[in-house]
Amino acid sequence: MSKFINFAVLFIFILNRNQMKEEKENENILDEVTTSEYKYGFYTDIETETAPKGLNEDTIRFISKKKNEPEWLLEFRLKAFRYWQTIEEPNWALLNHPPIDYQDIIYYAAPKQKKQAESLDEVDPELLETFNKLGISLEEQKMLTGVAVDAVVDSVSVKTTFQDTLAKHGIIFCSFSEAVQDHPELVREYLGTVVPHTDNYFAALNSAVFSDGSFCYIPKGVRCPIELSTYFRINAANTGQFERTLLVADEGAYVSYLEGCTAPQRDENQLHAAIVEIITHDDAEVKYSTVQNWYPGDKDGKGGIYNFVTKRGLCKGNNSKISWTQVETGSAITWKYPSCTLLGDNSIGEFYSVAVTNNYQQADTGTKMIHIGKNTRSTIISKGISAGKSNNSYRGLVRVSKKAENARNFSQCDSLLLGDKCGAHTFPYIKNSNSTSVVEHEATTSKISEDQLFYCQQRGIDTEKSIGLIVNGYAKEVLNKLPMEFAVEAQKLLAITLEGSVG
Amino acid sequence: MSDNKNKIFPLETSLKNSYMDKTKPLNHAKSGSNAIEHKKVTNSRLNGYNIFDKTGLPTPVIEQWRSTNITKDYKENYLIGDNKPKFDKQINEIFHCSVHGFDTNVFALLNGWYYSTPDKVLQTLDNGIIVGSLAVAQQKYPDLFDDYYNEIARPDSHGFNAINAAIFTDGLFIYVPDNVKSDKAVQLIKMVNRDDNIMINTRNLIILGENSRLSFLHCDDSINQHKGLLATNTEIFLKKDAQLDLYKLQNLNNNTTLVNSTFVKQDANSNLNVNVLTFNGGIIRNEFTIDLTEEGANADISGMYLMDDKQHVDNQVKVIHSAPNCTSSELFKGVLDDHASGVFNGYIYVARDAQQTMAFQKNANILMTSTASIDTMPFLEIYADDVKCSHGATVGQLDNDALFYLMQRGIKESDAKLLLMYAFVTEVTNKIGIDALRNSVDDMVKKRLRGDLSICDKCILQCSTPDLPVEFEIDMSKI
């Protein structure tokens, strides 16, 4: 056990509690829906240690030194930074935001630990309070098994739970910094293999300044018995969050991985540029679920998180599978395209997404499916819901290379418009160079049908609830793919995000 | 790709040099004319110069040009525009073109210039339609140019359109007065007949008055196998209740690159039918920007492409629904063989208040070989909530069940494939409203699929002879 795990305390992302409250909450949901704004918008006054504002090679050396990193990792960062300086911010997405001043951001902020905590009691009480507010209960955690959480606050992993249980199976699940110290060979082997620093502008930025994140390795033939989860939170002001997740499933391994995120309510915009890399070897399967609920800004579009995320999965082995499920309700701007490179023969990529935008939110999200191996299959189901004055775009690429014999893709992208001030857009890209492949894409755009609404209403369900019901039904196909505990959260989130959007 | 960004191509340099002397526009220099140009035309030339100076030629670095790379052409040396040719041969001496049973008024552009005897340079037809050289029309009808010229063209969209505005030589001008419904189609033949590499910029202006009707057949043909870079901008205005049937036939040699931008503005209840039929060509890019500006307008755009060898076709169709209650549909189908590559980018834009819009988009492709490829991008951008929009795209092979059905009835594989391909594209060709033209195109499709049709010294339409309609040599009684 490393010294870094000392302050890693056991706790759980609790659902049982949620379920108990469920009935009561259902009664109050309308109250909640009509009055609630962003409920995770609190700020915790934790002492943080920050790097000076701005970005240059010194900042990167500072971060690297803080984390006691080996030389090769510093080189990796510097290489990425030098590349980043030569390229420009992409402008092809249907997003509109004032230019980001990259020198006005703090690139490193860590909660200050007075000393390394030996037990739960010694963890900074403010921090514990934060997690309580987020619904991650510490009181009930010890006996309940279920989810192992790695919590990342302001780019630094504060604690990882259930390491003992996982260690029994040989599973490595820890913060990225720990992984660099304890398993440098694994990190070095896989880091940047799926998302090279040249992938895109934000990936280059992240590769240069990433401060922490999660690392997970599932050894051969192991089926991870519990669901793994990372919880991200931005806390400090003026900081950017740049975390990096690396997930490796060796031959025949299986893991279901959840990711959640929140941020305080602030008037200025904050930048979040993360990277997730997944590698699956032969017969391995990874299921990656995200409920993204960064602060979306207020009703007038003030504040909110700029969420520029690069998520890529590589189905390296034959018969491997990567499945992305995402529920995107937060962020002022979402720029996110979880993708699968289907390299191994018979590998499978899946993408299920519900993206909801309200007020002045903007989302440009979708996926990439790159078919390289033979008999590779991919499915894309995307449901966009726009309300208020928001804009919601699906942008997806399906590429079938020359060697991808018998590749098969099916894509369906539906958009729902609630109100006449919002926009719903679909930008599918299909690049096919194999004559034995079959690629199909279909999409529809519509509003809630009067008939459905009338049916609900004539049975005494009021308009707001009816719309909630219909929207939930519309998104069901995707919500069903979420692990149960997330599905409950996601449904409520849908209702809250859409509050006040019914005219 | 970032290499391309900073590189200066020979073509770019020669284009920039071609307008160094701003006091004398290129077309005047080349035609030897000293007539004063319409102010708007001159201004748009200057504007085009300035934009091109900044943007240069489009490279795949630009999002809209990612799938079509013609930078190879930029490295060649071209003659920029040709001198005005003398009218010494009748059109039909150079070029035989007629569709059997299809009577058209034929006009021609040769090497970028309107080609006719001096007395016919701008004529009024019996039914009142004015047709002729754009360069002449700007002097004779300054009012029309005030109102329409360069109103909808977008020189800022990319370098080709910018340079086109700046250095175009001539083009076709058509004005159909209100309430004139023409039975006889207008046919434009664009020919290139030079023995060296040439870049030609032409520009057309077509105005349909209220409640008028016109069929317009636009043929792009090569006469020889020399390399050419052809760029055209066409502006089309449809006033209230007007109807335009536009047919574009493209049969160019494999060394020719065609960049074709058409801008259409449609008023209330106007009706546009477009058929783009691409048979041959090195690199062909067809861009349409269709703006439905008033209620009740309808645009129906369809296209078919049959490409083989190393040919490349790119159809970019943008329909803008600016007003409520308009309808549009896009249907593009293509067969890609050998090393051919295709691109389809459909774009439906529905503006905020354009309620009750119906817009559909479909692109279907068949890849015959594993070396052919297709990029298809059916986009929707929608800002109104009471709309019906859908798009679909498919890429696949011929239906195996259908193929099996035909083969088990004793039709050999190659014939069965031919039949299925033919059936695949007829969804598009059946939309051609003029019987004689449809039959000819039908014959051409059959010949093209059989591999008989290649560019010849005659108009492709002529290849069809009514007495001997092309038939597949397949015993249909077996089916």
Coordinates of N, CA and C in Angstrom, one line a residue, chain A residues 88 92 94 391 395 399 402 405 417-447, chain B residues 5 63 66-67 347 352-353 355 367-397:
Chain A
E88 N -4.3 26.1 -33.5 CA -5.4 27.0 -33.1 C -6.6 26.3 -32.6
W92 N -15.0 24.6 -35.8 CA -16.0 24.0 -36.7 C -17.3 23.7 -35.9
L94 N -20.7 24.0 -33.8 CA -21.8 25.0 -33.8 C -21.9 25.6 -32.4
N391 N -29.1 25.6 -27.9 CA -28.8 24.9 -29.1 C -28.2 23.5 -28.8
R395 N -23.2 15.6 -33.6 CA -22.2 15.6 -34.7 C -21.5 14.2 -34.6
R399 N -16.7 6.0 -39.8 CA -15.8 5.7 -40.9 C -15.5 4.3 -41.1
K402 N -11.0 0.6 -45.7 CA -10.9 -0.4 -46.8 C -10.9 -1.8 -46.3
E405 N -14.0 -5.4 -43.7 CA -15.0 -6.2 -44.4 C -16.3 -6.5 -43.5
L417 N -37.7 19.3 -30.0 CA -37.7 20.8 -29.7 C -38.8 21.1 -28.7
L418 N -38.5 21.7 -27.6 CA -39.5 22.2 -26.7 C -39.5 23.7 -26.8
G419 N -40.4 24.3 -27.5 CA -40.4 25.8 -27.6 C -39.8 26.2 -29.0
D420 N -40.1 27.5 -29.3 CA -39.7 27.9 -30.6 C -38.5 28.9 -30.6
K421 N -37.8 28.9 -29.5 CA -36.6 29.7 -29.4 C -35.3 28.9 -29.4
C422 N -35.5 27.6 -29.5 CA -34.3 26.8 -29.4 C -33.9 26.2 -30.7
G423 N -32.8 25.5 -30.8 CA -32.4 24.9 -32.0 C -31.9 23.4 -31.8
A424 N -32.2 22.6 -32.8 CA -31.8 21.2 -32.8 C -31.1 20.9 -34.1
H425 N -29.9 20.4 -34.1 CA -29.2 20.2 -35.3 C -28.5 18.8 -35.4
T426 N -28.3 18.4 -36.6 CA -27.8 17.0 -36.8 C -26.7 17.1 -37.8
F427 N -25.5 16.7 -37.5 CA -24.4 16.7 -38.5 C -23.7 15.4 -38.5
P428 N -24.3 14.4 -39.2 CA -23.7 13.1 -39.4 C -22.6 13.1 -40.5
Y429 N -21.5 12.5 -40.3 CA -20.5 12.3 -41.3 C -20.3 10.8 -41.5
I430 N -20.5 10.4 -42.7 CA -20.3 9.0 -43.0 C -19.2 8.9 -44.1
K431 N -18.1 8.2 -43.8 CA -17.0 8.0 -44.7 C -16.8 6.6 -44.9
N432 N -17.2 6.1 -46.1 CA -17.2 4.7 -46.3 C -16.3 4.3 -47.5
S433 N -15.4 3.4 -47.2 CA -14.6 2.9 -48.4 C -14.5 1.4 -48.4
N434 N -15.6 0.8 -48.0 CA -15.6 -0.7 -48.2 C -17.0 -1.1 -48.7
S435 N -16.9 -1.8 -49.8 CA -18.1 -2.2 -50.5 C -18.9 -3.2 -49.9
T436 N -18.3 -4.0 -48.9 CA -19.1 -5.0 -48.2 C -19.8 -4.5 -47.0
S437 N -19.6 -3.3 -46.6 CA -20.1 -2.8 -45.4 C -21.5 -2.2 -45.6
V438 N -22.2 -2.1 -44.5 CA -23.6 -1.5 -44.6 C -23.6 -0.4 -43.5
V439 N -23.9 0.8 -44.0 CA -24.0 1.9 -43.0 C -25.4 2.6 -43.2
E440 N -26.1 2.7 -42.1 CA -27.4 3.4 -42.2 C -27.5 4.5 -41.2
H441 N -28.1 5.5 -41.7 CA -28.2 6.7 -40.7 C -29.7 7.2 -40.9
E442 N -30.3 7.4 -39.8 CA -31.6 8.1 -39.9 C -31.8 9.1 -38.8
A443 N -32.5 10.1 -39.1 CA -32.7 11.1 -38.1 C -34.1 11.8 -38.3
T444 N -34.6 12.2 -37.2 CA -35.9 13.0 -37.3 C -35.8 14.2 -36.3
T445 N -36.5 15.2 -36.6 CA -36.6 16.3 -35.7 C -38.1 16.6 -35.6
S446 N -38.5 16.8 -34.4 CA -39.9 17.1 -34.2 C -40.2 17.7 -32.9
K447 N -41.4 18.1 -32.6 CA -41.8 18.6 -31.3 C -42.7 17.5 -30.7
Chain B
K5 N -1.6 25.0 -45.8 CA -2.1 26.2 -45.3 C -1.1 27.4 -45.7
E63 N -13.3 23.2 -43.6 CA -14.2 22.2 -43.3 C -15.0 21.7 -44.5
R66 N -13.0 19.4 -46.9 CA -12.2 18.3 -46.4 C -12.2 17.1 -47.2
S67 N -13.4 16.8 -47.9 CA -13.4 15.6 -48.6 C -13.1 15.8 -50.1
Y347 N -27.7 20.0 -46.7 CA -27.7 20.9 -45.5 C -29.1 21.6 -45.5
R352 N -35.6 30.6 -37.5 CA -36.4 30.6 -36.3 C -37.9 30.6 -36.5
D353 N -38.4 31.4 -37.4 CA -39.9 31.5 -37.5 C -40.4 30.7 -38.7
Q355 N -42.0 28.1 -39.4 CA -42.9 27.0 -38.9 C -43.5 26.3 -40.1
L367 N -21.5 1.1 -53.5 CA -20.0 1.0 -53.8 C -19.8 -0.4 -54.5
M368 N -19.3 -0.3 -55.7 CA -19.1 -1.5 -56.5 C -17.8 -2.2 -56.1
T369 N -16.8 -1.5 -55.7 CA -15.5 -2.1 -55.4 C -15.0 -1.6 -54.0
S370 N -14.0 -2.3 -53.5 CA -13.5 -1.9 -52.2 C -12.5 -0.7 -52.3
T371 N -12.3 -0.3 -53.6 CA -11.4 0.9 -53.7 C -12.2 2.2 -53.9
A372 N -13.5 2.0 -54.1 CA -14.4 3.2 -54.3 C -14.7 3.7 -52.8
S373 N -15.1 4.9 -52.7 CA -15.4 5.4 -51.4 C -16.5 6.5 -51.5
I374 N -17.2 6.7 -50.4 CA -18.2 7.8 -50.4 C -18.2 8.4 -49.0
D375 N -18.3 9.7 -49.0 CA -18.4 10.5 -47.8 C -19.8 11.1 -47.8
T376 N -20.7 10.8 -46.9 CA -22.0 11.5 -47.0 C -22.3 12.2 -45.7
M377 N -22.8 13.4 -45.8 CA -23.0 14.2 -44.6 C -24.3 14.9 -44.7
P378 N -25.4 14.3 -44.3 CA -26.7 14.9 -44.4 C -27.0 15.7 -43.1
F379 N -26.9 17.0 -43.2 CA -26.9 17.9 -42.1 C -28.3 18.5 -41.9
L380 N -28.7 18.7 -40.7 CA -29.9 19.5 -40.3 C -29.6 20.6 -39.3
E381 N -30.0 21.8 -39.6 CA -29.8 22.8 -38.6 C -31.2 23.5 -38.4
I382 N -31.8 23.3 -37.2 CA -33.2 23.7 -37.1 C -33.5 24.6 -35.9
Y383 N -34.1 25.7 -36.2 CA -34.4 26.6 -35.1 C -35.9 26.9 -34.9
A384 N -36.8 26.1 -35.6 CA -38.2 26.2 -35.4 C -38.7 24.9 -34.9
D385 N -39.8 25.0 -34.1 CA -40.2 23.7 -33.5 C -41.3 23.0 -34.2
D386 N -42.1 23.7 -35.0 CA -43.2 23.0 -35.6 C -42.8 22.6 -37.1
V387 N -41.9 21.7 -37.2 CA -41.4 21.3 -38.5 C -41.4 19.8 -38.7
K388 N -41.3 19.4 -39.9 CA -41.1 18.0 -40.1 C -39.8 17.9 -41.0
C389 N -38.8 17.4 -40.4 CA -37.5 17.3 -41.1 C -37.0 15.9 -40.9
S390 N -36.5 15.3 -42.0 CA -35.9 14.0 -41.8 C -34.7 13.9 -42.7
H391 N -33.8 13.1 -42.4 CA -32.8 12.8 -43.4 C -32.3 11.3 -43.3
G392 N -31.9 10.8 -44.3 CA -31.4 9.4 -44.3 C -30.3 9.3 -45.2
A393 N -29.3 8.4 -44.8 CA -28.2 8.2 -45.7 C -27.9 6.7 -45.6
T394 N -27.7 6.1 -46.8 CA -27.3 4.7 -46.7 C -26.1 4.5 -47.6
V395 N -25.3 3.6 -47.2 CA -24.2 3.1 -48.1 C -24.2 1.6 -48.1
G396 N -24.2 1.0 -49.2 CA -24.2 -0.5 -49.2 C -23.9 -1.0 -50.5
Q397 N -24.3 -2.3 -50.7 CA -24.1 -3.0 -51.9 C -25.4 -3.2 -52.5

